[in-house]
Short mmCIF file of C-alpha atoms and ligand atoms in Angstrom, two decimals:
data_model
loop_
_atom_site.label_atom_id
_atom_site.label_comp_id
_atom_site.label_asym_id
_atom_site.label_seq_id
_atom_site.Cartn_x
_atom_site.Cartn_y
_atom_site.Cartn_z
CA UNK A 1 -22.53 -5.01 8.04
CA UNK A 2 -24.43 -2.67 10.30
CA UNK A 3 -27.70 -2.50 8.44
CA UNK A 4 -29.55 -5.81 8.55
CA UNK A 5 -32.29 -4.58 6.26
CA UNK A 6 -29.83 -3.75 3.49
CA UNK A 7 -28.22 -7.15 3.87
CA UNK A 8 -31.58 -8.90 3.54
CA UNK A 9 -32.50 -6.90 0.46
CA UNK A 10 -29.15 -7.68 -1.18
CA UNK A 11 -29.55 -11.36 -0.43
CA UNK A 12 -32.98 -11.44 -2.10
CA UNK A 13 -31.60 -9.78 -5.23
CA UNK A 14 -28.53 -12.02 -5.28
CA UNK A 15 -30.76 -15.07 -5.00
CA UNK A 16 -32.50 -13.91 -8.16
CA UNK A 17 -29.43 -12.88 -10.10
CA UNK A 18 -27.26 -15.82 -9.13
CA UNK A 19 -30.05 -18.41 -8.98
CA UNK A 20 -28.65 -21.91 -9.40
CA UNK A 21 -25.05 -21.00 -8.57
CA UNK A 22 -24.03 -23.58 -5.98
CA UNK A 23 -21.18 -21.61 -4.47
CA UNK A 24 -21.07 -17.85 -5.00
CA UNK A 25 -17.56 -16.64 -5.59
CA UNK A 26 -16.21 -13.11 -5.27
CA UNK A 27 -12.85 -11.67 -6.21
CA UNK A 28 -11.35 -8.35 -5.20
CA UNK A 29 -8.52 -7.35 -7.54
CA UNK A 30 -6.17 -4.83 -5.93
CA UNK A 31 -3.79 -2.40 -7.64
CA UNK A 32 -1.32 -0.10 -5.95
CA UNK A 33 -0.29 0.43 -2.37
CA UNK A 34 -0.93 -1.21 0.98
CA UNK A 35 -3.66 1.31 1.68
CA UNK A 36 -5.60 -0.15 -1.24
CA UNK A 37 -4.84 -3.69 -0.06
CA UNK A 38 -6.27 -2.67 3.31
CA UNK A 39 -9.41 -1.23 1.69
CA UNK A 40 -9.83 -4.42 -0.34
CA UNK A 41 -9.81 -6.45 2.86
CA UNK A 42 -12.72 -4.33 4.06
CA UNK A 43 -14.68 -4.99 0.86
CA UNK A 44 -13.87 -8.68 1.18
CA UNK A 45 -15.31 -8.71 4.71
CA UNK A 46 -18.64 -7.36 3.42
CA UNK A 47 -18.68 -9.92 0.60
CA UNK A 48 -17.97 -12.74 3.02
CA UNK A 49 -20.84 -11.61 5.18
CA UNK A 50 -23.09 -11.79 2.13
CA UNK A 51 -22.18 -15.43 1.73
CA UNK A 52 -19.53 -15.18 -0.99
CA UNK A 53 -16.48 -17.41 -1.00
CA UNK A 54 -13.41 -15.36 -1.87
CA UNK A 55 -11.25 -16.36 -4.80
CA UNK A 56 -8.15 -14.91 -6.44
CA UNK A 57 -9.41 -15.73 -9.90
CA UNK A 58 -11.52 -12.96 -11.42
CA UNK A 59 -12.64 -15.02 -14.41
CA UNK A 60 -14.15 -17.70 -12.20
CA UNK A 61 -15.97 -15.28 -9.91
CA UNK A 62 -19.64 -14.26 -9.87
CA UNK A 63 -18.75 -10.86 -8.46
CA UNK A 64 -15.53 -8.96 -9.21
CA UNK A 65 -14.38 -5.65 -7.77
CA UNK A 66 -11.38 -3.81 -9.20
CA UNK A 67 -9.83 -1.59 -6.54
CA UNK A 68 -7.80 0.78 -8.69
CA UNK A 69 -4.66 2.92 -8.39
CA UNK A 70 -3.73 6.01 -10.38
CA UNK A 71 -0.30 6.87 -8.98
CA UNK A 72 1.32 5.89 -12.27
CA UNK A 73 0.09 5.40 -15.81
CA UNK A 74 1.02 1.73 -15.87
CA UNK A 75 -1.47 0.79 -13.13
CA UNK A 76 -4.26 2.67 -14.91
CA UNK A 77 -3.70 0.93 -18.23
CA UNK A 78 -3.82 -2.46 -16.56
CA UNK A 79 -7.17 -1.63 -15.00
CA UNK A 80 -8.79 -0.77 -18.33
CA UNK A 81 -7.34 -3.89 -19.92
CA UNK A 82 -8.48 -6.18 -17.12
CA UNK A 83 -11.97 -4.71 -16.84
CA UNK A 84 -12.36 -4.96 -20.63
CA UNK A 85 -11.30 -8.60 -20.53
CA UNK A 86 -14.35 -9.46 -18.41
CA UNK A 87 -16.83 -8.25 -21.02
CA UNK A 88 -16.90 -11.55 -22.90
CA UNK A 89 -16.97 -13.60 -19.73
CA UNK A 90 -19.91 -11.62 -18.44
CA UNK A 91 -21.72 -12.07 -21.74
CA UNK A 92 -21.06 -15.80 -21.59
CA UNK A 93 -22.61 -15.87 -18.11
CA UNK A 94 -25.78 -14.39 -19.57
CA UNK A 95 -25.02 -11.07 -17.90
CA UNK A 96 -25.11 -12.64 -14.46
CA UNK A 97 -21.62 -11.63 -13.40
CA UNK A 98 -21.52 -8.52 -11.17
CA UNK A 99 -18.64 -6.12 -11.81
CA UNK A 100 -17.55 -3.15 -9.73
CA UNK A 101 -14.74 -0.64 -10.16
CA UNK A 102 -13.63 1.51 -7.23
CA UNK A 103 -10.61 3.21 -5.66
CA UNK A 104 -8.33 6.12 -6.47
CA UNK A 105 -8.78 6.18 -10.24
CA UNK A 106 -12.51 6.77 -9.82
CA UNK A 107 -11.81 9.97 -7.87
CA UNK A 108 -10.26 11.54 -10.97
CA UNK A 109 -12.31 13.80 -13.12
CA UNK A 110 -14.13 12.07 -15.95
CA UNK A 111 -13.01 8.51 -15.16
CA UNK A 112 -16.32 7.30 -13.71
CA UNK A 113 -18.11 8.72 -16.74
CA UNK A 114 -15.61 7.05 -19.06
CA UNK A 115 -16.29 3.68 -17.42
CA UNK A 116 -20.05 4.20 -17.58
CA UNK A 117 -20.03 4.99 -21.28
CA UNK A 118 -17.20 2.79 -22.57
CA UNK A 119 -17.66 -0.17 -20.24
CA UNK A 120 -21.46 -0.28 -19.81
CA UNK A 121 -21.32 -3.88 -18.59
CA UNK A 122 -19.82 -2.60 -15.32
CA UNK A 123 -22.50 -2.67 -12.61
CA UNK A 124 -21.11 -0.16 -10.13
CA UNK A 125 -18.50 2.55 -9.81
CA UNK A 126 -17.56 4.13 -6.47
CA UNK A 127 -14.64 6.03 -4.98
CA UNK A 128 -12.37 6.08 -1.96
CA UNK A 129 -14.61 8.32 0.16
CA UNK A 130 -17.63 6.02 0.33
CA UNK A 131 -16.07 2.60 0.68
CA UNK A 132 -17.91 2.20 3.98
CA UNK A 133 -21.19 2.40 2.06
CA UNK A 134 -20.28 -0.53 -0.15
CA UNK A 135 -23.33 -2.56 0.89
CA UNK A 136 -25.76 0.21 -0.07
CA UNK A 137 -23.87 0.74 -3.31
CA UNK A 138 -24.12 -2.94 -4.17
CA UNK A 139 -27.83 -2.87 -3.41
CA UNK A 140 -28.38 0.14 -5.66
CA UNK A 141 -26.35 -1.53 -8.41
CA UNK A 142 -28.40 -4.71 -8.21
CA UNK A 143 -31.57 -2.65 -8.49
CA UNK A 144 -30.31 -0.56 -11.38
CA UNK A 145 -30.48 -1.38 -15.07
CA UNK A 146 -27.49 0.82 -15.87
CA UNK A 147 -24.09 1.29 -14.28
CA UNK A 148 -24.65 2.71 -10.80
CA UNK A 149 -22.15 5.50 -10.12
CA UNK A 150 -21.47 7.04 -6.69
CA UNK A 151 -18.24 9.00 -6.40
CA UNK A 152 -18.00 11.64 -3.65
CA UNK A 153 -15.80 14.68 -3.27
CA UNK A 154 -15.39 14.15 0.46
CA UNK A 155 -15.66 11.48 3.08
CA UNK A 156 -18.66 11.49 5.38
CA UNK A 157 -18.66 8.76 7.97
CA UNK A 158 -15.60 6.70 8.54
CA UNK A 159 -13.97 4.35 6.13
CA UNK A 160 -11.54 3.18 8.84
CA UNK A 161 -14.18 1.67 11.02
CA UNK A 162 -15.04 -1.29 8.84
CA UNK A 163 -14.16 -4.85 9.76
CA UNK A 164 -11.56 -6.47 7.50
CA UNK A 165 -11.23 -9.93 6.02
CA UNK A 166 -7.48 -10.13 6.55
CA UNK A 167 -5.51 -11.96 3.91
CA UNK A 168 -2.45 -12.66 5.98
CA UNK A 169 -2.56 -14.63 9.21
CA UNK A 170 0.71 -13.14 10.36
CA UNK A 171 0.52 -9.43 9.44
CA UNK A 172 -2.47 -7.14 9.82
CA UNK A 173 -2.80 -3.73 8.16
CA UNK A 174 -4.15 -1.05 10.46
CA UNK A 175 -4.96 2.32 8.92
CA UNK A 176 -4.09 5.24 11.19
CA UNK A 177 -4.83 8.08 8.80
CA UNK A 178 -6.18 8.85 5.37
CA UNK A 179 -5.20 11.45 2.83
CA UNK A 180 -2.23 13.74 2.34
CA UNK A 181 -1.58 17.48 2.60
CA UNK A 182 1.82 17.57 0.98
CA UNK A 183 1.08 18.12 -2.68
CA UNK A 184 4.37 16.89 -4.04
CA UNK A 185 4.17 18.30 -7.56
CA UNK A 186 4.20 14.90 -9.32
CA UNK A 187 1.65 13.17 -7.11
CA UNK A 188 -2.05 12.56 -7.55
CA UNK A 189 -2.69 11.17 -4.05
CA UNK A 190 -3.84 14.43 -2.38
CA UNK A 191 -6.38 14.90 -5.16
CA UNK A 192 -7.88 11.42 -4.95
CA UNK A 193 -7.55 10.67 -1.24
CA UNK A 194 -8.30 14.13 0.11
CA UNK A 195 -6.75 15.97 3.07
CA UNK A 196 -5.16 14.28 6.07
CA UNK A 197 -7.59 12.77 8.53
CA UNK A 198 -6.16 10.96 11.54
CA UNK A 199 -8.06 8.24 13.23
CA UNK A 200 -8.68 8.59 16.98
CA UNK A 201 -5.90 6.92 18.97
CA UNK A 202 -8.28 4.78 21.01
CA UNK A 203 -9.89 3.41 17.86
CA UNK A 204 -6.50 2.48 16.44
CA UNK A 205 -5.46 0.82 19.70
CA UNK A 206 -8.77 -1.06 19.89
CA UNK A 207 -8.25 -2.43 16.42
CA UNK A 208 -4.73 -3.55 17.33
CA UNK A 209 -6.03 -5.26 20.48
CA UNK A 210 -8.59 -7.03 18.30
CA UNK A 211 -5.82 -8.15 15.94
CA UNK A 212 -3.76 -9.47 18.87
CA UNK A 213 -6.77 -11.43 20.10
CA UNK A 214 -6.94 -13.29 16.78
CA UNK A 215 -3.39 -14.56 17.29
CA UNK A 216 -1.84 -12.33 14.65
CA UNK A 217 1.63 -11.19 15.78
CA UNK A 218 2.53 -8.35 13.43
CA UNK A 219 0.84 -5.11 12.52
CA UNK A 220 1.61 -2.63 9.78
CA UNK A 221 0.36 0.87 10.58
CA UNK A 222 -0.64 2.64 7.39
CA UNK A 223 -0.89 6.25 6.28
CA UNK A 224 0.39 8.35 3.36
CA UNK A 225 2.45 10.31 5.83
CA UNK A 226 2.37 8.66 9.25
CA UNK A 227 4.72 11.29 10.70
CA UNK A 228 1.99 13.88 10.68
CA UNK A 229 -0.40 11.57 12.53
CA UNK A 230 -2.46 13.42 15.13
CA UNK A 231 -1.82 16.97 13.95
CA UNK A 232 -5.52 17.28 13.16
CA UNK A 233 -6.62 15.63 16.41
CA UNK A 234 -5.16 18.18 18.82
CA UNK A 235 -4.21 17.41 22.41
CA UNK A 236 -0.54 16.79 21.66
CA UNK A 237 -1.17 13.42 20.00
CA UNK A 238 1.67 12.39 17.68
CA UNK A 239 2.92 9.32 15.88
CA UNK A 240 5.70 8.52 18.35
CA UNK A 241 3.17 8.54 21.20
CA UNK A 242 0.87 6.24 19.23
CA UNK A 243 3.75 3.83 18.63
CA UNK A 244 4.62 3.75 22.32
CA UNK A 245 1.03 2.87 23.18
CA UNK A 246 0.86 0.21 20.48
CA UNK A 247 4.14 -1.21 21.78
CA UNK A 248 2.49 -1.98 25.11
CA UNK A 249 -0.32 -4.09 23.63
CA UNK A 250 0.06 -7.68 24.71
CA UNK A 251 0.45 -10.28 21.99
CA UNK A 252 1.81 -7.96 19.29
CA UNK A 253 5.42 -8.90 18.62
CA UNK A 254 6.19 -6.67 15.67
CA UNK A 255 5.07 -3.23 14.68
CA UNK A 256 5.91 -1.79 11.28
CA UNK A 257 4.64 1.35 9.61
CA UNK A 258 4.61 3.21 6.33
CA UNK A 259 5.08 5.74 4.90
CA UNK A 260 7.27 8.30 6.63
CA UNK A 261 7.86 11.66 5.03
CA UNK A 262 11.39 12.95 5.74
CA UNK A 263 10.15 16.50 6.27
CA UNK A 264 8.03 15.47 9.27
CA UNK A 265 10.29 12.83 10.80
CA UNK A 266 11.14 13.73 14.41
CA UNK A 267 14.05 12.72 16.63
CA UNK A 268 11.37 11.53 19.05
CA UNK A 269 10.22 8.99 16.46
CA UNK A 270 13.74 7.59 15.94
CA UNK A 271 14.30 7.42 19.71
CA UNK A 272 10.94 5.69 20.18
CA UNK A 273 11.84 3.13 17.51
CA UNK A 274 15.23 2.49 19.07
CA UNK A 275 13.78 2.10 22.58
CA UNK A 276 10.70 0.12 21.52
CA UNK A 277 10.32 -3.49 22.53
CA UNK A 278 8.27 -4.57 19.54
CA UNK A 279 8.83 -1.78 17.04
CA UNK A 280 10.76 -3.13 14.07
CA UNK A 281 13.98 -1.41 13.11
CA UNK A 282 12.72 -0.78 9.64
CA UNK A 283 12.28 2.63 8.09
CA UNK A 284 10.84 3.25 4.65
CA UNK A 285 11.87 6.83 3.96
CA UNK A 286 11.21 7.91 0.36
CA UNK A 287 13.83 10.39 -0.84
CA UNK A 288 12.61 10.61 -4.50
CA UNK A 289 15.78 12.33 -5.76
CA UNK A 290 19.32 13.08 -4.64
CA UNK A 291 19.38 16.49 -6.31
CA UNK A 292 18.38 19.59 -4.33
CA UNK A 293 17.23 21.31 -7.48
CA UNK A 294 14.80 18.47 -8.29
CA UNK A 295 13.69 18.07 -4.67
CA UNK A 296 12.70 21.71 -4.72
CA UNK A 297 10.76 21.32 -7.96
CA UNK A 298 9.07 18.30 -6.43
CA UNK A 299 8.03 20.39 -3.40
CA UNK A 300 9.41 17.81 -1.01
CA UNK A 301 10.36 20.29 1.71
CA UNK A 302 13.86 18.97 2.53
CA UNK A 303 17.33 19.01 1.02
CA UNK A 304 19.72 16.14 0.37
CA UNK A 305 21.71 17.24 3.43
CA UNK A 306 18.58 17.28 5.66
CA UNK A 307 17.76 13.80 4.46
CA UNK A 308 21.25 12.44 5.05
CA UNK A 309 21.20 13.87 8.58
CA UNK A 310 18.10 11.78 9.34
CA UNK A 311 19.74 8.67 7.89
CA UNK A 312 22.84 9.28 9.96
CA UNK A 313 20.78 9.67 13.17
CA UNK A 314 18.73 6.57 12.38
CA UNK A 315 21.90 4.52 11.85
CA UNK A 316 23.51 5.89 15.01
CA UNK A 317 20.49 4.88 17.10
CA UNK A 318 19.76 1.62 15.22
CA UNK A 319 22.87 0.32 13.46
CA UNK A 320 21.06 -2.74 12.10
CA UNK A 321 18.02 -0.89 10.80
CA UNK A 322 16.63 -1.82 7.41
CA UNK A 323 16.36 1.36 5.38
CA UNK A 324 14.40 1.57 2.16
CA UNK A 325 13.29 4.32 -0.17
CA UNK A 326 11.34 5.37 -3.26
CA UNK A 327 13.06 7.06 -6.19
CA UNK A 328 11.59 8.80 -9.23
CA UNK A 329 13.84 9.09 -12.29
CA UNK A 330 13.12 11.37 -15.22
CA UNK A 331 11.25 14.09 -13.33
CA UNK A 332 10.78 17.12 -15.65
CA UNK A 333 14.05 18.98 -16.12
CA UNK A 334 16.20 16.21 -14.58
CA UNK A 335 19.69 16.62 -16.06
CA UNK A 336 22.48 14.05 -16.13
CA UNK A 337 23.98 15.88 -13.13
CA UNK A 338 20.71 15.65 -11.18
CA UNK A 339 20.49 11.98 -12.01
CA UNK A 340 24.10 11.43 -10.97
CA UNK A 341 23.20 13.00 -7.61
CA UNK A 342 20.49 10.35 -7.15
CA UNK A 343 22.96 7.61 -8.04
CA UNK A 344 25.50 8.94 -5.57
CA UNK A 345 22.87 9.13 -2.84
CA UNK A 346 21.92 5.48 -3.39
CA UNK A 347 25.60 4.52 -3.27
CA UNK A 348 26.11 6.56 -0.11
CA UNK A 349 23.07 5.40 1.88
CA UNK A 350 23.20 1.76 0.79
CA UNK A 351 19.53 0.98 1.30
CA UNK A 352 18.43 -2.59 1.91
CA UNK A 353 15.82 -1.98 -0.74
CA UNK A 354 14.65 0.77 -3.09
CA UNK A 355 11.51 1.11 -5.18
CA UNK A 356 12.50 2.77 -8.42
CA UNK A 357 9.96 4.50 -10.63
CA UNK A 358 10.02 6.29 -13.94
CA UNK A 359 8.25 9.63 -13.66
CA UNK A 360 4.70 9.31 -14.97
CA UNK A 361 2.87 12.59 -15.72
CA UNK A 362 -0.44 12.77 -13.84
CA UNK A 363 -3.18 14.95 -15.22
CA UNK A 364 -3.89 18.00 -13.06
CA UNK A 365 -0.62 17.89 -11.11
CA UNK A 366 1.85 20.81 -11.44
CA UNK A 367 4.71 18.63 -12.71
CA UNK A 368 2.66 17.39 -15.66
CA UNK A 369 2.59 20.99 -16.95
CA UNK A 370 6.30 21.68 -16.35
CA UNK A 371 8.55 22.27 -19.36
CA UNK A 372 11.42 19.91 -20.20
CA UNK A 373 9.53 16.63 -19.87
CA UNK A 374 12.09 13.84 -20.22
CA UNK A 375 11.79 11.50 -23.23
CA UNK A 376 10.72 7.95 -22.48
CA UNK A 377 14.03 6.45 -23.74
CA UNK A 378 16.00 8.62 -21.33
CA UNK A 379 13.75 7.64 -18.43
CA UNK A 380 14.09 4.02 -19.43
CA UNK A 381 17.85 4.20 -19.60
CA UNK A 382 18.19 6.00 -16.25
CA UNK A 383 15.79 3.54 -14.68
CA UNK A 384 17.93 0.63 -15.87
CA UNK A 385 21.04 2.32 -14.49
CA UNK A 386 19.65 2.90 -10.98
CA UNK A 387 18.18 -0.58 -11.00
CA UNK A 388 21.59 -2.14 -11.71
CA UNK A 389 23.20 0.02 -9.03
CA UNK A 390 20.61 -0.76 -6.36
CA UNK A 391 20.55 -4.48 -7.17
CA UNK A 392 24.29 -4.63 -6.61
CA UNK A 393 23.94 -2.80 -3.27
CA UNK A 394 21.03 -4.97 -2.13
CA UNK A 395 22.93 -8.15 -3.03
CA UNK A 396 25.93 -6.97 -0.99
CA UNK A 397 23.84 -5.84 1.97
CA UNK A 398 22.04 -9.20 2.00
CA UNK A 399 25.26 -11.22 1.57
CA UNK A 400 26.72 -9.63 4.71
CA UNK A 401 24.02 -11.38 6.73
CA UNK A 402 25.23 -14.87 5.77
CA UNK A 403 26.23 -16.76 8.90
CA UNK A 404 24.10 -14.62 11.20
CA UNK A 405 21.29 -15.97 13.35
CA UNK A 406 18.22 -13.77 13.12
CA UNK A 407 14.67 -13.96 14.49
CA UNK A 408 12.22 -14.41 11.63
CA UNK A 409 8.45 -14.23 11.78
CA UNK A 410 7.16 -17.11 9.65
CA UNK A 411 4.51 -15.60 7.39
CA UNK A 412 3.51 -18.23 4.86
CA UNK A 413 4.57 -21.25 2.89
CA UNK A 414 7.16 -20.13 0.31
CA UNK A 415 5.73 -19.39 -3.15
CA UNK A 416 8.51 -21.30 -4.88
CA UNK A 417 8.88 -24.36 -2.68
CA UNK A 418 6.15 -25.69 -0.44
CA UNK A 419 8.64 -27.28 1.95
CA UNK A 420 10.00 -23.85 2.80
CA UNK A 421 8.51 -21.01 4.79
CA UNK A 422 8.78 -17.31 3.99
CA UNK A 423 9.13 -14.63 6.59
CA UNK A 424 10.91 -11.41 7.41
CA UNK A 425 13.75 -10.29 9.60
CA UNK A 426 13.07 -7.50 12.07
CA UNK A 427 14.64 -5.14 9.52
CA UNK A 428 12.12 -6.27 6.89
CA UNK A 429 14.24 -8.51 4.64
CA UNK A 430 12.50 -11.51 3.11
CA UNK A 431 13.86 -14.92 4.21
CA UNK A 432 12.98 -18.32 2.77
CA UNK A 433 13.85 -21.03 5.25
CA UNK A 434 13.39 -24.70 5.94
CA UNK A 435 11.49 -25.32 9.11
CA UNK A 436 9.48 -28.49 9.46
CA UNK A 437 6.60 -28.11 11.84
CA UNK A 438 6.82 -24.34 12.22
CA UNK A 439 3.41 -22.69 12.03
CA UNK A 440 3.00 -19.38 10.19
CA UNK A 441 2.66 -16.63 12.78
CA UNK A 442 5.51 -17.76 15.03
CA UNK A 443 8.90 -16.13 15.44
CA UNK A 444 11.82 -18.53 15.10
CA UNK A 445 15.61 -18.14 15.09
CA UNK A 446 16.99 -18.70 11.59
CA UNK A 447 20.62 -19.08 10.50
CA UNK A 448 21.21 -17.28 7.23
CA UNK A 449 22.94 -19.58 4.74
CA UNK A 450 22.58 -17.74 1.45
CA UNK A 451 21.56 -14.47 -0.12
CA UNK A 452 20.35 -13.15 -3.45
CA UNK A 453 19.13 -9.75 -4.48
CA UNK A 454 15.54 -10.67 -3.74
CA UNK A 455 15.76 -12.71 -0.52
CA UNK A 456 17.83 -14.48 2.09
CA UNK A 457 17.94 -18.25 2.52
CA UNK A 458 18.19 -19.92 5.87
CA UNK A 459 17.61 -22.81 8.23
CA UNK A 460 15.79 -22.88 11.49
CA UNK A 461 18.32 -23.11 14.31
N1 SAH B 501 2.86 8.77 0.60
C1 SAH B 501 3.98 8.08 0.23
C2 SAH B 501 3.95 7.37 -1.10
C3 SAH B 501 2.88 7.61 -2.07
S1 SAH B 501 3.00 7.02 -3.67
C4 SAH B 501 5.15 9.02 0.29
O1 SAH B 501 5.03 10.20 0.18
O2 SAH B 501 6.22 8.54 0.43
C5 SAH B 501 4.34 5.87 -3.65
C6 SAH B 501 5.48 6.28 -4.50
O3 SAH B 501 5.10 6.37 -5.84
C7 SAH B 501 6.08 7.63 -4.18
O4 SAH B 501 6.95 7.61 -3.10
C8 SAH B 501 6.77 7.98 -5.47
O5 SAH B 501 8.09 7.52 -5.49
C9 SAH B 501 5.98 7.23 -6.51
N2 SAH B 501 5.19 8.15 -7.33
C10 SAH B 501 4.19 8.97 -6.95
N3 SAH B 501 3.73 9.69 -7.99
C11 SAH B 501 4.47 9.32 -9.07
C12 SAH B 501 4.50 9.71 -10.45
N4 SAH B 501 3.69 10.63 -10.92
N5 SAH B 501 5.39 9.10 -11.26
C13 SAH B 501 6.23 8.16 -10.80
N6 SAH B 501 6.26 7.76 -9.51
C14 SAH B 501 5.39 8.34 -8.66
FE1 SF4 B 502 2.10 11.93 -2.76
FE2 SF4 B 502 3.91 13.48 -1.61
FE3 SF4 B 502 1.61 12.96 -0.35
FE4 SF4 B 502 3.43 11.03 -0.66
S1 SF4 B 502 3.68 12.93 0.51
S2 SF4 B 502 1.24 10.86 -1.02
S3 SF4 B 502 4.31 11.49 -2.63
S4 SF4 B 502 1.85 14.12 -2.22
#
C-alpha cells in the first residue's frame, strides 16, 4: 500500500471494530473470469498488508469482499444469494463483520443503489475502475455509518500496478490490458470494463521478471482481447512482439494467454507461438457459433470460413496444439439449422475443450432487445446436446494421449487424492499423476496411463 497514513488510519479503526479478535480473517469471494481472479489477488494483497489472514470461508471471516461478475444471469443471482446469506452472520457478530461488494456487476446502472437500499448491512460498494483505491475505500467505509458507495465511470490511475497476493505457486496471472472495444451484441463486458487500455510493455515485462524471481514457472497473460494489445500504445507494439520479449525472460518456463479474438488473430502470432521456446501450444479461440447468420447478428466480425482458416493454420504450424473455445447456444433467432452449424463446427474442429453457455440476455445490450428470443427449454435442450457432443470429443481426444510421455508442470496436490499431484500438459490438459517427492512448480515427464472427459491420469517417468 503506497499511502502509509491511510494504512495507519485503517489499522486504528480496525482495532476498534475488531477489538478482541485474536486473528483477523479476510475472505475474497470471486465470481467469473480470470481477470476477476487476478483483481481479487490484488485485493488480497492489500488485506494481507493490513494484517488479515486470508481464508476461503466467508462465514468465518471478519471481512468479506464479493468480487462480482455479470456476464451471465446465473453469476448475478449467486451474488445476491451469497451476500444475503451473510446478513444473519453479521448480526450475530454484533455488526462487527465488514462486507464489501465490488467488480463488474457494480458498474451496471442501478446495481450499487440496489445493494445500498436492499442490503444495508453491506459496508462498501466499489467498481472495476477504482480497485487500486481499495485502501481509501475501506477507510471511508469504516468511517461511515451507512454503506459507502464509490463506483466510477472511468479509470483514473492504474489498476494494473498493484501488487498481488498470488494464490497459485506455479501459475501467475499477469494483466496486459483492460477493457474491450468489440461490442459483441450479447456481451456486457465493454459496458462494465470500459474501452481497451494496454499496459506499457516494460511494466508487463517487469512484472513477469518479478514473478520469475519468486520461483513461479508459469504465467498467464490476461486481457479480454489480447490480440489487440498495443494498438492504443503506438510505436508498432503488438501482442506477438510482447510474447517474444516475455519468452526471453529467464526462469519462466511456460507462457499462456487468454483470450484471443479470431478477428484480430495474426499469422505473426501463430508463427511466434510455434517458434517460441516457452510459449505453450494452447489457443483459446472463442467461436461462439458455427452459423454465419448468427455470427453476423453477434457482431463477431468473422465468418465460419475465416475461423476455420485460422484453425487450419494453427494446426499446420502446431499439430499438437490444444485448442479450446466458447460457444453460446440459444442466441436470439437461432434456428435448428443455425444450431446444427454449431454442432458440425464442434465435430469438425475437435477441440480439446469447449465452454458451453446458454444465451443470457443482458440489460442494455443490443441482443437483449432482439426479437425471437429463444425459450429456456429450447436453450436447455440445445445446451445438453452440445454438451454430449463435446464430452464425447474431449474423451476421444484425451484417450489418444494414453501411452504418451508428456512434460507436465506440477501445480498442486490433487483435489481428490492427496497422494497425487495435478498439473497441465503444454497444451493445457489437466493431468493427475503419482509423483512422490515432486514439488509443485517443477516440470516433470509423465507417462499417460488413463483418460476421462475431465482429465488425464499418469505416472512420473
Ligand atoms: N473476451 C472474451 C470472453 C469474455 S466473456 C472473448 O471475447 O472471447 C466469456 C464468454 O462468456 C464469452 O466468450 C461468451 O461465450 C460468454 N458470454 C458472454 N456474454 C454472454 C451472454 N450474454 N450469454 C451467454 N454467454 C455469454
Ligand atoms: Fe465481450 Fe466480445 Fe469483448 Fe469478448 S470480445 S469481452 S465477448 S464484447
